[in-house]
């Protein structure tokens, strides 16, 4: 007979090369290089060919500076969507893009040049193109470092020639449909950058303005009793823009408000009756006695004397007048406000705004002519005081519009601009662009749901879209004027010839070629002239980016399944894309819109360099690894604002470690497992293994549903809890005895291994979209069938039914009960350890007492209970009551005693049969059977050789 086996060598101890330490910052770049070398993204698309198409269309960021945490959040969320759709069985391409035109790039290039106008336009555009290309490459590198897959070698850039041609063509489409007009209207104007701004290019910041109360003396006119008011009465207005007083052309009253003539020590004043107290408080007026009241409509047509200019201005009616602030009478300067402008149009008022691109008065009194508007504020306040028209003056801190790029305060200024008319119907249709858009909004799926109302309100209330900009770096507005008569060229076939030039040379062609070269030969004006002049303005950058769906999405890719951006894009990219989609194709360019929140520090403050509270993606990758950043993105409820800090990363590091170690345990017990050779069919699996596979199937079902609904945080928490609670704390803990001590090829161990393999395979697929690097590492060490792909990212999610084992609902309920009983027994064991009754669970014998129904269920599984509780023996009390009474399970009582017998040297269980085996006198009866099986297999193998 052969020598007895060395007991330690008969144990199946865990073995794997999958490291406990992740070393993500060091290992992730190596994995990136391997993916790039193997063209993984292209191979993923290749294996998904013919599958249902899913398109997430990327919103293009500006290629300026280092990517910040908000950008990282955005891109990782998009990657989660694309990867989950791909692994769910979709053909899901991802084409990243960059918005390369506009003020952000121009500002950076001007800074590098040392100022504006240093080089000719064509050269300036070339420098802008070089700058954008440089930062696109930097962004590519940073985004790829985050484990984001996509068409990085061929992204879409708004400065690409074909894209610029699409932008120009889209504008011509709007023009040809009759939406476009040129008009003089007030627009946001940044005089620091000398350009008009769209609403989406304006940010509100705190600003201190002069708050003034001003008198306009009554001249005469009006209706009814109000017409009897004389020159001793002065209407009172309030404004925070003294610089607009020279351009006042009317006083606006609400037709239905009550207005009072009030006797004060500062004169007889006219204002809204409900604002008299405010006037007294603001202007230090002690006594105010109401002499008479009138309705606002009575003042329509009344004349008032301008405070310091030789002109009279009329009283007009407007329902936008409120009683929230001021006097209830609105100073109206039609050249400097949308409401003012509309009132001016209604009453035929002069649209006065003689201010140049730099905000300097071109006309006016010597005191302020030639000065910029903000410099003029105190000068005009003094003029009012000198003329006895100033009632009150103090500083007023309020939220005021600022340029989004230079962060200087902006003004409203009436200028000649190109507009897309929101209330204009396309030629041959009856509904306006606004009406069409409002109707289509309801057909989009908005996540969160409040997005629908936000977009609806924005479209409902927005003014006409000012699409012209007074800059160089962008797509020119394709408009030509006759040199002879000034008429605009209306031959759209001729205009579209310019688009062909753009396709060949980009929009630079506009600056390199003459009109005669750009237009078809023989393009004449109706007046007979042949010479043309080009428009100088370029298109709004939001028109550029809003055209991305036309430039990028081809054939069935349009409309996109989803757009995903931050909340600012309701007035930005979501908004412009929607209008262009409706205007050109009569449908939204997206089926769904997902919005994420802002990134904040742990105190809830916005992150900024000046506050020193920023964490950049590059820094996080260097310190913790990209997978940890991705785990953060997946763990937060991103639809609200999300917090980030070092403390958050420390907590996530612990969560990551637990998940990683759960996978490591699974891999370490599959070292000798070949699924093709060793996996057992469901009907041969032990019941607990089948039950745990059912629980895994439930997890897969829920996670796939949550992934489909973009609820990534639910997936993360479910997987984390499954790893920590279901596996590490329960199932894998219980399996140790079977995996370590059973014969290597025994049916019992192979059952456990089959379950562990299936669970690990399902989990690594579920976690792959989140932990892209770690999942790939796990996949390398996971035993696979010959049909499996080389990369986990080429694989599909496990199907729920693949994991179902047919465990009856009754058995499922029993196992749920057993897991609860186990929890109560573990509490009793912990108490016994604390009381020094035992040192470990295997030293214990558990005695149970329970009511009849529960006892019957427990007796049914009595042989399994020692393994389930990880104790040596389990029995039932025959008399008395247990030491530990469960609150969670009524009637359950537990007593812990010292286990009977001696400790088995091999499995460490206690047994009264230790010593009965003469060949192996230190082992128990269970290990006797195992060693006999091992020795039998060894002899059989020797004989077969």
Short mmCIF file of N, CA and C in Angstrom, two decimals, residues 805-915:
data_model
loop_
_atom_site.label_atom_id
_atom_site.label_comp_id
_atom_site.label_asym_id
_atom_site.label_seq_id
_atom_site.Cartn_x
_atom_site.Cartn_y
_atom_site.Cartn_z
N UNK A 805 -32.19 27.88 -12.50
CA UNK A 805 -31.93 26.45 -12.27
C UNK A 805 -33.19 25.66 -11.96
N UNK A 806 -34.31 26.32 -12.00
CA UNK A 806 -35.58 25.61 -11.79
C UNK A 806 -35.89 25.33 -10.34
N UNK A 807 -35.30 26.07 -9.41
CA UNK A 807 -35.63 25.89 -8.00
C UNK A 807 -37.06 26.37 -7.78
N UNK A 808 -37.88 25.49 -7.19
CA UNK A 808 -39.28 25.83 -6.96
C UNK A 808 -39.39 26.99 -5.97
N UNK A 809 -40.44 27.76 -6.09
CA UNK A 809 -40.63 28.92 -5.22
C UNK A 809 -40.66 28.51 -3.75
N UNK A 810 -41.17 27.31 -3.49
CA UNK A 810 -41.22 26.82 -2.11
C UNK A 810 -39.80 26.65 -1.56
N UNK A 811 -38.90 26.10 -2.40
CA UNK A 811 -37.52 25.91 -1.98
C UNK A 811 -36.80 27.26 -1.83
N UNK A 812 -37.12 28.16 -2.72
CA UNK A 812 -36.53 29.50 -2.62
C UNK A 812 -36.90 30.12 -1.29
N UNK A 813 -38.17 30.01 -0.92
CA UNK A 813 -38.63 30.57 0.36
C UNK A 813 -37.93 29.90 1.54
N UNK A 814 -37.70 28.58 1.43
CA UNK A 814 -37.02 27.86 2.50
C UNK A 814 -35.58 28.35 2.67
N UNK A 815 -34.91 28.59 1.54
CA UNK A 815 -33.52 29.06 1.62
C UNK A 815 -33.44 30.49 2.13
N UNK A 816 -34.43 31.28 1.80
CA UNK A 816 -34.48 32.64 2.37
C UNK A 816 -34.63 32.54 3.89
N UNK A 817 -35.46 31.60 4.34
CA UNK A 817 -35.66 31.39 5.77
C UNK A 817 -34.36 30.89 6.41
N UNK A 818 -33.71 29.93 5.77
CA UNK A 818 -32.47 29.39 6.32
C UNK A 818 -31.40 30.47 6.46
N UNK A 819 -31.34 31.40 5.48
CA UNK A 819 -30.34 32.46 5.57
C UNK A 819 -30.64 33.38 6.75
N UNK A 820 -31.93 33.59 7.04
CA UNK A 820 -32.29 34.41 8.21
C UNK A 820 -31.94 33.69 9.51
N UNK A 821 -32.23 32.37 9.56
CA UNK A 821 -31.88 31.58 10.74
C UNK A 821 -30.37 31.62 10.95
N UNK A 822 -29.62 31.52 9.86
CA UNK A 822 -28.16 31.60 9.96
C UNK A 822 -27.72 32.91 10.60
N UNK A 823 -28.35 33.99 10.19
CA UNK A 823 -28.01 35.29 10.77
C UNK A 823 -28.22 35.33 12.26
N UNK A 824 -29.30 34.71 12.72
CA UNK A 824 -29.57 34.69 14.16
C UNK A 824 -28.58 33.78 14.90
N UNK A 825 -28.23 32.65 14.27
CA UNK A 825 -27.26 31.75 14.89
C UNK A 825 -25.89 32.43 15.01
N UNK A 826 -25.51 33.20 13.98
CA UNK A 826 -24.22 33.90 14.03
C UNK A 826 -24.19 34.91 15.17
N UNK A 827 -25.32 35.55 15.46
CA UNK A 827 -25.38 36.47 16.60
C UNK A 827 -25.13 35.71 17.91
N UNK A 828 -25.76 34.54 18.02
CA UNK A 828 -25.57 33.72 19.23
C UNK A 828 -24.12 33.26 19.36
N UNK A 829 -23.50 32.91 18.22
CA UNK A 829 -22.10 32.49 18.24
C UNK A 829 -21.19 33.64 18.65
N UNK A 830 -21.49 34.83 18.20
CA UNK A 830 -20.68 36.00 18.55
C UNK A 830 -20.77 36.26 20.05
N UNK A 831 -21.99 36.11 20.59
CA UNK A 831 -22.17 36.28 22.04
C UNK A 831 -21.35 35.24 22.80
N UNK A 832 -21.40 34.00 22.32
CA UNK A 832 -20.65 32.93 22.98
C UNK A 832 -19.14 33.19 22.92
N UNK A 833 -18.66 33.74 21.79
CA UNK A 833 -17.23 34.07 21.67
C UNK A 833 -16.86 35.17 22.67
N UNK A 834 -17.72 36.16 22.76
CA UNK A 834 -17.45 37.27 23.69
C UNK A 834 -17.45 36.79 25.14
N UNK A 835 -18.25 35.76 25.41
CA UNK A 835 -18.33 35.21 26.77
C UNK A 835 -17.27 34.13 27.01
N UNK A 836 -16.37 33.95 26.01
CA UNK A 836 -15.26 33.00 26.11
C UNK A 836 -15.71 31.54 26.20
N UNK A 837 -16.95 31.26 25.75
CA UNK A 837 -17.41 29.86 25.74
C UNK A 837 -16.71 29.09 24.63
N UNK A 838 -16.46 29.78 23.53
CA UNK A 838 -15.78 29.17 22.39
C UNK A 838 -14.78 30.18 21.84
N UNK A 839 -13.83 29.67 21.07
CA UNK A 839 -12.89 30.56 20.38
C UNK A 839 -13.26 30.76 18.92
N UNK A 840 -13.89 29.74 18.32
CA UNK A 840 -14.29 29.83 16.92
C UNK A 840 -15.58 29.06 16.72
N UNK A 841 -16.21 29.29 15.57
CA UNK A 841 -17.47 28.61 15.29
C UNK A 841 -17.34 27.11 15.22
N UNK A 842 -16.21 26.60 14.73
CA UNK A 842 -16.04 25.16 14.59
C UNK A 842 -15.89 24.45 15.94
N UNK A 843 -15.67 25.22 17.01
CA UNK A 843 -15.63 24.62 18.35
C UNK A 843 -17.03 24.47 18.92
N UNK A 844 -18.04 24.88 18.17
CA UNK A 844 -19.40 24.96 18.73
C UNK A 844 -20.31 23.84 18.24
N UNK A 845 -21.20 23.52 19.15
CA UNK A 845 -22.36 22.70 18.81
C UNK A 845 -23.57 23.59 19.03
N UNK A 846 -24.41 23.70 18.02
CA UNK A 846 -25.58 24.58 18.08
C UNK A 846 -26.82 23.74 18.38
N UNK A 847 -27.55 24.17 19.40
CA UNK A 847 -28.82 23.52 19.73
C UNK A 847 -29.95 24.51 19.44
N UNK A 848 -30.90 24.07 18.65
CA UNK A 848 -32.00 24.93 18.21
C UNK A 848 -33.29 24.52 18.87
N UNK A 849 -34.13 25.50 19.10
CA UNK A 849 -35.50 25.23 19.53
C UNK A 849 -36.39 26.16 18.71
N UNK A 850 -37.53 25.65 18.28
CA UNK A 850 -38.40 26.47 17.43
C UNK A 850 -39.80 25.94 17.51
N UNK A 851 -40.73 26.79 17.09
CA UNK A 851 -42.12 26.33 17.02
C UNK A 851 -42.21 25.24 15.97
N UNK A 852 -43.30 24.46 16.03
CA UNK A 852 -43.39 23.21 15.27
C UNK A 852 -43.14 23.38 13.77
N UNK A 853 -43.76 24.41 13.15
CA UNK A 853 -43.63 24.58 11.70
C UNK A 853 -42.19 24.89 11.32
N UNK A 854 -41.58 25.80 12.05
CA UNK A 854 -40.19 26.17 11.75
C UNK A 854 -39.27 24.98 12.04
N UNK A 855 -39.54 24.27 13.13
CA UNK A 855 -38.69 23.14 13.51
C UNK A 855 -38.72 22.06 12.43
N UNK A 856 -39.91 21.85 11.86
CA UNK A 856 -40.04 20.84 10.81
C UNK A 856 -39.22 21.23 9.59
N UNK A 857 -39.23 22.51 9.26
CA UNK A 857 -38.44 22.99 8.11
C UNK A 857 -36.95 22.85 8.38
N UNK A 858 -36.54 23.14 9.61
CA UNK A 858 -35.13 23.04 9.95
C UNK A 858 -34.66 21.58 9.97
N UNK A 859 -35.51 20.69 10.45
CA UNK A 859 -35.16 19.26 10.48
C UNK A 859 -34.93 18.73 9.07
N UNK A 860 -35.71 19.27 8.13
CA UNK A 860 -35.60 18.84 6.73
C UNK A 860 -34.18 19.10 6.20
N UNK A 861 -33.53 20.14 6.73
CA UNK A 861 -32.20 20.53 6.25
C UNK A 861 -31.11 20.30 7.30
N UNK A 862 -31.42 19.48 8.32
CA UNK A 862 -30.50 19.29 9.42
C UNK A 862 -29.09 18.89 8.98
N UNK A 863 -28.91 17.96 8.02
CA UNK A 863 -27.54 17.58 7.62
C UNK A 863 -26.72 18.74 7.04
N UNK A 864 -27.43 19.75 6.50
CA UNK A 864 -26.74 20.89 5.88
C UNK A 864 -26.43 22.00 6.86
N UNK A 865 -27.09 21.99 8.02
CA UNK A 865 -27.00 23.12 8.92
C UNK A 865 -25.60 23.35 9.50
N UNK A 866 -24.82 22.32 9.87
CA UNK A 866 -23.46 22.60 10.36
C UNK A 866 -22.64 23.39 9.33
N UNK A 867 -22.71 22.98 8.07
CA UNK A 867 -22.00 23.71 7.03
C UNK A 867 -22.54 25.11 6.85
N UNK A 868 -23.86 25.28 6.95
CA UNK A 868 -24.49 26.59 6.76
C UNK A 868 -24.08 27.53 7.89
N UNK A 869 -24.00 27.01 9.12
CA UNK A 869 -23.66 27.86 10.27
C UNK A 869 -22.14 27.92 10.50
N UNK A 870 -21.39 27.07 9.77
CA UNK A 870 -19.94 26.91 9.94
C UNK A 870 -19.62 26.55 11.40
N UNK A 871 -20.30 25.49 11.84
CA UNK A 871 -20.05 24.90 13.17
C UNK A 871 -19.84 23.41 12.97
N UNK A 872 -19.50 22.72 14.05
CA UNK A 872 -19.22 21.29 13.91
C UNK A 872 -20.46 20.43 14.02
N UNK A 873 -21.40 20.85 14.84
CA UNK A 873 -22.61 20.03 15.05
C UNK A 873 -23.82 20.91 15.25
N UNK A 874 -24.98 20.40 14.82
CA UNK A 874 -26.26 21.07 15.05
C UNK A 874 -27.27 20.01 15.47
N UNK A 875 -28.04 20.35 16.50
CA UNK A 875 -29.10 19.45 16.94
C UNK A 875 -30.22 20.30 17.52
N UNK A 876 -31.24 19.64 18.07
CA UNK A 876 -32.37 20.36 18.64
C UNK A 876 -32.42 20.14 20.15
N UNK A 877 -32.83 21.16 20.86
CA UNK A 877 -33.01 21.05 22.29
C UNK A 877 -34.10 20.03 22.59
N UNK A 878 -33.84 19.22 23.58
CA UNK A 878 -34.87 18.25 23.96
C UNK A 878 -35.66 18.72 25.17
N UNK A 879 -35.10 19.70 25.89
CA UNK A 879 -35.82 20.22 27.06
C UNK A 879 -35.31 21.62 27.36
N UNK A 880 -36.14 22.41 28.07
CA UNK A 880 -35.74 23.75 28.47
C UNK A 880 -35.84 24.75 27.32
N UNK A 881 -35.24 25.90 27.56
CA UNK A 881 -35.27 26.97 26.56
C UNK A 881 -33.84 27.34 26.18
N UNK A 882 -33.71 27.98 25.01
CA UNK A 882 -32.41 28.38 24.53
C UNK A 882 -31.85 29.60 25.24
N UNK A 883 -30.52 29.76 25.15
CA UNK A 883 -29.87 30.91 25.79
C UNK A 883 -30.13 32.21 25.02
N UNK A 884 -30.30 32.08 23.71
CA UNK A 884 -30.48 33.27 22.88
C UNK A 884 -31.85 33.19 22.21
N UNK A 885 -32.66 34.21 22.39
CA UNK A 885 -33.99 34.24 21.77
C UNK A 885 -33.99 35.29 20.66
N UNK A 886 -34.43 34.86 19.50
CA UNK A 886 -34.43 35.74 18.33
C UNK A 886 -35.62 36.70 18.35
N UNK A 887 -35.32 37.96 18.07
CA UNK A 887 -36.41 38.93 17.88
C UNK A 887 -36.89 38.93 16.44
N UNK A 888 -35.99 38.57 15.53
CA UNK A 888 -36.33 38.62 14.11
C UNK A 888 -37.18 37.44 13.68
N UNK A 889 -36.96 36.28 14.31
CA UNK A 889 -37.72 35.07 13.95
C UNK A 889 -38.44 34.58 15.20
N UNK A 890 -39.72 34.88 15.34
CA UNK A 890 -40.47 34.50 16.54
C UNK A 890 -40.38 32.99 16.79
N UNK A 891 -40.12 32.62 18.03
CA UNK A 891 -40.09 31.21 18.44
C UNK A 891 -38.74 30.55 18.30
N UNK A 892 -37.78 31.22 17.64
CA UNK A 892 -36.47 30.61 17.46
C UNK A 892 -35.59 30.89 18.68
N UNK A 893 -35.00 29.81 19.23
CA UNK A 893 -34.08 29.92 20.36
C UNK A 893 -32.80 29.15 20.02
N UNK A 894 -31.68 29.69 20.50
CA UNK A 894 -30.38 29.10 20.16
C UNK A 894 -29.56 28.94 21.44
N UNK A 895 -28.95 27.77 21.58
CA UNK A 895 -28.00 27.53 22.66
C UNK A 895 -26.68 27.10 22.04
N UNK A 896 -25.59 27.66 22.55
CA UNK A 896 -24.26 27.32 22.04
C UNK A 896 -23.53 26.49 23.10
N UNK A 897 -23.06 25.31 22.68
CA UNK A 897 -22.27 24.45 23.57
C UNK A 897 -20.94 24.12 22.89
N UNK A 898 -20.02 23.61 23.70
CA UNK A 898 -18.78 23.12 23.14
C UNK A 898 -19.09 21.89 22.27
N UNK A 899 -18.46 21.81 21.11
CA UNK A 899 -18.67 20.67 20.23
C UNK A 899 -18.15 19.40 20.87
N UNK A 900 -18.77 18.31 20.50
CA UNK A 900 -18.39 17.01 21.05
C UNK A 900 -17.26 16.41 20.21
N UNK A 901 -16.41 15.61 20.84
CA UNK A 901 -15.36 14.90 20.13
C UNK A 901 -14.08 15.71 20.03
N UNK A 902 -13.24 15.28 19.09
CA UNK A 902 -11.93 15.90 18.90
C UNK A 902 -11.89 16.66 17.59
N UNK A 903 -10.87 17.53 17.47
CA UNK A 903 -10.73 18.37 16.28
C UNK A 903 -10.04 17.60 15.16
N UNK A 904 -10.65 17.58 14.00
CA UNK A 904 -10.06 16.93 12.83
C UNK A 904 -8.87 17.76 12.36
N UNK A 905 -7.73 17.12 12.20
CA UNK A 905 -6.53 17.85 11.78
C UNK A 905 -6.67 18.42 10.38
N UNK A 906 -7.48 17.78 9.54
CA UNK A 906 -7.57 18.20 8.13
C UNK A 906 -8.61 19.30 7.92
N UNK A 907 -9.82 19.14 8.43
CA UNK A 907 -10.89 20.12 8.15
C UNK A 907 -11.22 20.99 9.35
N UNK A 908 -10.63 20.67 10.53
CA UNK A 908 -10.78 21.44 11.76
C UNK A 908 -12.17 21.35 12.37
N UNK A 909 -13.05 20.53 11.80
CA UNK A 909 -14.33 20.27 12.44
C UNK A 909 -14.10 19.32 13.62
N UNK A 910 -15.00 19.41 14.60
CA UNK A 910 -14.94 18.49 15.75
C UNK A 910 -15.88 17.32 15.48
N UNK A 911 -15.41 16.11 15.87
CA UNK A 911 -16.20 14.91 15.63
C UNK A 911 -15.87 13.85 16.66
N UNK A 912 -16.85 13.08 16.99
CA UNK A 912 -16.64 11.96 17.92
C UNK A 912 -15.98 10.77 17.21
N UNK A 913 -15.83 10.87 15.88
CA UNK A 913 -15.25 9.76 15.11
C UNK A 913 -13.78 9.98 14.78
N UNK A 914 -13.22 11.08 15.25
CA UNK A 914 -11.79 11.26 15.04
C UNK A 914 -11.04 10.14 15.77
N UNK A 915 -10.08 9.49 15.07
CA UNK A 915 -9.31 8.38 15.65
C UNK A 915 -9.77 7.03 15.19
#
